[in-house]
CSV table of C-alpha atoms in Angstrom, one decimal:
chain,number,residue,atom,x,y,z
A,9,UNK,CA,36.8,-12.3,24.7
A,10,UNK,CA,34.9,-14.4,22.3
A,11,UNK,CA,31.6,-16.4,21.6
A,12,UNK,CA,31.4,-20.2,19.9
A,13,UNK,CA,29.1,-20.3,17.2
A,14,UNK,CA,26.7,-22.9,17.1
A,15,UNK,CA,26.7,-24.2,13.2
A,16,UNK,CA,23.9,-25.7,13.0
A,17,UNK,CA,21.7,-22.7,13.9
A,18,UNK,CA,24.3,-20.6,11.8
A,19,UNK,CA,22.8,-19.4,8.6
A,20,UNK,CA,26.1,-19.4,6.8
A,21,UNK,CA,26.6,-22.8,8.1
A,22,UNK,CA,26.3,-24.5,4.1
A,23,UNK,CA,28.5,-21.6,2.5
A,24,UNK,CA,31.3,-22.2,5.6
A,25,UNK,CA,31.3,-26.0,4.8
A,26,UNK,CA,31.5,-25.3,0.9
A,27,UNK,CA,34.3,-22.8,1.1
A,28,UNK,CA,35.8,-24.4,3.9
A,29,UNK,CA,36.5,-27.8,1.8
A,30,UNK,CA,38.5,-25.0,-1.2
A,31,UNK,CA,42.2,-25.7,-1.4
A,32,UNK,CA,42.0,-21.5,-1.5
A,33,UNK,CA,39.1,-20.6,0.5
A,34,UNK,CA,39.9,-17.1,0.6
A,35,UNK,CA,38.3,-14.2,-2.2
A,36,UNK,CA,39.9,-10.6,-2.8
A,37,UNK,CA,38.9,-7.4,-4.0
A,38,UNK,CA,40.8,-4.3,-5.2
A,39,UNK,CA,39.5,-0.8,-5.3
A,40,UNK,CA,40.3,2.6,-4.5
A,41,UNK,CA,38.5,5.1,-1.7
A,42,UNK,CA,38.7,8.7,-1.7
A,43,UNK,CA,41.6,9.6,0.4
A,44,UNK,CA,41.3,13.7,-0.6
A,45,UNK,CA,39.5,14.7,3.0
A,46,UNK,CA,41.8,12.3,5.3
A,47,UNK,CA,44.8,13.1,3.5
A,48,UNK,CA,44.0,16.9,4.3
A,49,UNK,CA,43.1,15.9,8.2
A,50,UNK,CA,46.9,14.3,8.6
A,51,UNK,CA,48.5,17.6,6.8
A,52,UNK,CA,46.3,19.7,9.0
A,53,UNK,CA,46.6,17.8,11.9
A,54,UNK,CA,49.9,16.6,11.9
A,55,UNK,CA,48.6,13.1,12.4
A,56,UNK,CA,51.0,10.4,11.3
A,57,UNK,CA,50.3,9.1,8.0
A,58,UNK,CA,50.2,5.4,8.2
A,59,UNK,CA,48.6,5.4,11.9
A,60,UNK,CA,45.8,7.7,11.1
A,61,UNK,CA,44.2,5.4,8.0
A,62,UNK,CA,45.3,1.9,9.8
A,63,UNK,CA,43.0,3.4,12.4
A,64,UNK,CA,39.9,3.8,10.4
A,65,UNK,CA,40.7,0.7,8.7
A,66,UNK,CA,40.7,-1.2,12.3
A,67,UNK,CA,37.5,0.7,13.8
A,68,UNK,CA,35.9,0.1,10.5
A,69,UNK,CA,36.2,-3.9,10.3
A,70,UNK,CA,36.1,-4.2,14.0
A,71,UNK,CA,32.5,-2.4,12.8
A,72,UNK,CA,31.7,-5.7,10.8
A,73,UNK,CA,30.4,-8.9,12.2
A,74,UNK,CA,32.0,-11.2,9.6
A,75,UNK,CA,35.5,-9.7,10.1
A,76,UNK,CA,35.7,-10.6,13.5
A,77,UNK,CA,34.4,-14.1,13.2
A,78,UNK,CA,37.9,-17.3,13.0
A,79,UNK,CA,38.1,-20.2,12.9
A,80,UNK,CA,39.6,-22.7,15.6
A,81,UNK,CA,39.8,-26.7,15.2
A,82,UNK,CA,36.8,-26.4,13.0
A,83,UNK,CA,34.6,-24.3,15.1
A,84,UNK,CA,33.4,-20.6,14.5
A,85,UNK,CA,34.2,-18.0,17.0
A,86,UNK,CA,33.1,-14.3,17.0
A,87,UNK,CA,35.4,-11.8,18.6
A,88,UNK,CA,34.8,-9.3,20.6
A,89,UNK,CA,37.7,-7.0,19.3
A,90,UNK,CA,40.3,-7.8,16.9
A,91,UNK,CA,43.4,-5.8,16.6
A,92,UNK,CA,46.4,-5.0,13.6
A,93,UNK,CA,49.4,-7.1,12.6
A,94,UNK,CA,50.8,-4.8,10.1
A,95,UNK,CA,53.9,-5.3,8.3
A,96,UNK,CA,56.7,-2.6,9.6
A,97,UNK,CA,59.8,-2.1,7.4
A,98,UNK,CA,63.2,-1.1,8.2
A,99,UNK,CA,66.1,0.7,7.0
A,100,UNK,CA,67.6,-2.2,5.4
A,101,UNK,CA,64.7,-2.9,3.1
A,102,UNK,CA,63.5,-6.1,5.2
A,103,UNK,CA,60.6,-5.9,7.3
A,104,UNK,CA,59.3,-7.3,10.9
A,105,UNK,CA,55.7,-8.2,11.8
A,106,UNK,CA,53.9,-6.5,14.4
A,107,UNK,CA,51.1,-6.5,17.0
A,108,UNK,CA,49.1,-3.0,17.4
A,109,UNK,CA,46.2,-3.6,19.6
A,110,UNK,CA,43.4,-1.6,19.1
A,111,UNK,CA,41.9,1.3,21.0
A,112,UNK,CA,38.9,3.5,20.2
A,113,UNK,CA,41.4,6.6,20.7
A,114,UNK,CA,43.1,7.2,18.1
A,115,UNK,CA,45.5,9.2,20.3
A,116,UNK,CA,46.3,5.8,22.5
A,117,UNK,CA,46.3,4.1,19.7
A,118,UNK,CA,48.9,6.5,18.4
A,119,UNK,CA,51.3,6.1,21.4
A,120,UNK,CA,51.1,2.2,22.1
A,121,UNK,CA,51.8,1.7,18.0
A,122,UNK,CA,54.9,4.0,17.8
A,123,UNK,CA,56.4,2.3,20.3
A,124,UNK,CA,55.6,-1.2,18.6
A,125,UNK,CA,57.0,0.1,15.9
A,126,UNK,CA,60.2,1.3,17.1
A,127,UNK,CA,60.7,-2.7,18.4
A,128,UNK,CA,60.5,-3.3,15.0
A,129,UNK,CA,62.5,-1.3,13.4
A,130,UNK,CA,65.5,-2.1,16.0
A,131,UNK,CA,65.1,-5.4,15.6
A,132,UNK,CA,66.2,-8.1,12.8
A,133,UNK,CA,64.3,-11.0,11.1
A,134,UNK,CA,60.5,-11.7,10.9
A,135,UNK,CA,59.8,-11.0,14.2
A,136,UNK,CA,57.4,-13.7,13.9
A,137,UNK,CA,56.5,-13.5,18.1
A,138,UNK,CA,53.3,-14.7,19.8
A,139,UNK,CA,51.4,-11.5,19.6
A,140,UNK,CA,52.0,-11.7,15.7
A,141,UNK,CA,50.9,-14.8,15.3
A,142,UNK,CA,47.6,-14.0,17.1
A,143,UNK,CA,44.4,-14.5,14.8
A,144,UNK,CA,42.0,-11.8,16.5
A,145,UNK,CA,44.1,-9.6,14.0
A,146,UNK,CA,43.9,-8.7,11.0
A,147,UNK,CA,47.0,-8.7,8.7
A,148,UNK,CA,47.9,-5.4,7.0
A,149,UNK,CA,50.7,-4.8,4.6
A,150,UNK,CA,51.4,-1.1,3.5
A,151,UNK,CA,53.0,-1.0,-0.3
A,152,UNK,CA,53.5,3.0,-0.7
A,153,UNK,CA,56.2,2.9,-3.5
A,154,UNK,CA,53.4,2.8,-6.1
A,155,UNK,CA,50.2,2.5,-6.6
A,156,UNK,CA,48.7,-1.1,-7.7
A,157,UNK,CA,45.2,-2.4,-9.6
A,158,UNK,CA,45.5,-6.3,-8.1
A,159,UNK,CA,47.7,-8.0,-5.4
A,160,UNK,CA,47.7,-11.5,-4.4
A,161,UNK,CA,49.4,-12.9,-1.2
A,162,UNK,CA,51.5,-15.6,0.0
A,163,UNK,CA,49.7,-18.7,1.3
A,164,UNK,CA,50.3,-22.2,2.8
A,165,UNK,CA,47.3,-23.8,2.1
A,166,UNK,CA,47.8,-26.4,4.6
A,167,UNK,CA,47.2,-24.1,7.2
A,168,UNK,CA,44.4,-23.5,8.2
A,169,UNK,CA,44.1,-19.4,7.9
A,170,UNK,CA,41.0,-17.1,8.2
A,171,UNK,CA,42.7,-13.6,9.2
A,172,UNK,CA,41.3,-11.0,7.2
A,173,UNK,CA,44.7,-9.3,5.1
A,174,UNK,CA,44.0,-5.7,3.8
A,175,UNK,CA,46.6,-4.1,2.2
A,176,UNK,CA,47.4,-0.8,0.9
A,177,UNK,CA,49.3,1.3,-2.3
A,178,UNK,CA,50.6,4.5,-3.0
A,179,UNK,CA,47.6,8.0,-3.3
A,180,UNK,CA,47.5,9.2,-6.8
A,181,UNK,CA,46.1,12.5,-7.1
A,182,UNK,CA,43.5,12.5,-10.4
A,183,UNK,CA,41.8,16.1,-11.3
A,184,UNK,CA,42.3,17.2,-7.7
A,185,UNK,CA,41.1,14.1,-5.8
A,186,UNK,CA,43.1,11.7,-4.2
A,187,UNK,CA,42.5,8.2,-4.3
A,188,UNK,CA,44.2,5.2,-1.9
A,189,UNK,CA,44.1,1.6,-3.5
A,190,UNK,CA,42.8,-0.8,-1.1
A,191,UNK,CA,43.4,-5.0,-1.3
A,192,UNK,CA,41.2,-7.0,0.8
A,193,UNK,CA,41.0,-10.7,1.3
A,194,UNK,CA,38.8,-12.6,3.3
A,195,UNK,CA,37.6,-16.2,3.9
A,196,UNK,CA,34.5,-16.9,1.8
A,197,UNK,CA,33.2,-19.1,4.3
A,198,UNK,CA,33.2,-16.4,6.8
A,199,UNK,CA,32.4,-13.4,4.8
A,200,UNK,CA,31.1,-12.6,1.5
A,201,UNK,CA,31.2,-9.6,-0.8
A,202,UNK,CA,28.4,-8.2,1.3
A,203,UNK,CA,30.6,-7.6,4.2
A,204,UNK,CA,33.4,-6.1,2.0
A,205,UNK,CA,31.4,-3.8,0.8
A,206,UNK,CA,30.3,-2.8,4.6
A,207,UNK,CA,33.5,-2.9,5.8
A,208,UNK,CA,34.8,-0.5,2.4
A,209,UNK,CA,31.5,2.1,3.3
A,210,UNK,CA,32.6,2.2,6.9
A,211,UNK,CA,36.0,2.6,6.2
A,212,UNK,CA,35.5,5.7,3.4
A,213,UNK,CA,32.5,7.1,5.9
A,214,UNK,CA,35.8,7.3,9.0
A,215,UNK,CA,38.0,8.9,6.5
A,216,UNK,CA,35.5,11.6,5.1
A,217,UNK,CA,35.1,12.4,8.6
């Protein structure tokens, strides 16, 4: 389900038509959370490791307003729910795209995203299918070889594009803590670094948990 916006009573109706006129509308952040409690909750657990954060990651921007907000022929719509399209590789070193939708249990959400990702892994090419090219997603992109200060992503900037991408590194451990590097990127029109920071407080706060 979703809800049209009306612009004009809208309050970020000036900052969506000034960002929405940028060749590169979107803005990104890199940071790292404390991953030292939710690392110890998949070892204890035996929660799988890339299921259990993309979880919190989900329930935490499906949390925030602005993450859930697209755009459509011009027009603003909120969503309901949004859901994952993560990036699954393979054993050949390429990778398909994917549609996870999202449940609140994480156990559900467990079982209907294994088997998503078995498609993809026994399949070849993008995968780039209908559910994948849904926008009430939000891309994700899991780099765990190493663990990275900045990441930038591939754009066409004549498509029009205002899916949330978060993306994550490899944990380091520093003096007994271990810290997850985070990427996020988001349409300034929709969301500013405000809602980042909400979305990054959420997330941490699901992870401590």
């Amino acid at each position: 389900m979703r809800t049209k916006l009306d612009l004009n009573t809208w309050n970020r109706k000036e900052h969506f038509e000034f960002f929405g006129g940028f060749d590169e509308p979107f803005f990104g952040i890199t940071t790292n959370l404390d991953f030292t409690k939710g690392y110890q909750k998949i070892k204890d657990l035996g929660y799988p490791y890339f299921l259990f954060y993309l979880h919190k990651s989900l329930s935490a921007a499906n949390s925030v307003e602005a993450f859930r907000y697209r755009i459509e022929n011009g027009s603003v719509f909120l969503y309901d729910k949004i859901h994952a399209s993560p990036t699954i590789g393979r054993e050949d070193h390429t990778f398909g795209f994917s549609f996870m939708e999202y449940y609140d249990n994480f156990e559900t959400f467990v079982s209907e995203s294994e088997k998503e990702i078995e498609e993809v892994k026994n399949s070849k090419g993008l995968r780039h299918t209908d559910n994948a090219k849904r926008i009430d997603t939000v891309h994700y992109s899991s780099i765990p070889w190493y663990n990275f200060t900045g990441l930038s992503h591939a754009r066409h900037f004549q498509f029009i594009d205002s899916v949330p991408k978060i993306s994550f590194g490899k944990y380091t451990k520093v003096e007994g803590k271990l810290t997850l590097p985070v990427s996020v990127h988001v349409h300034h029109g929709l969301a500013d670094g405000y809602h980042v920071g909400r979305y990054l407080e959420e997330f941490q706060k699901l992870l401590n948990e």
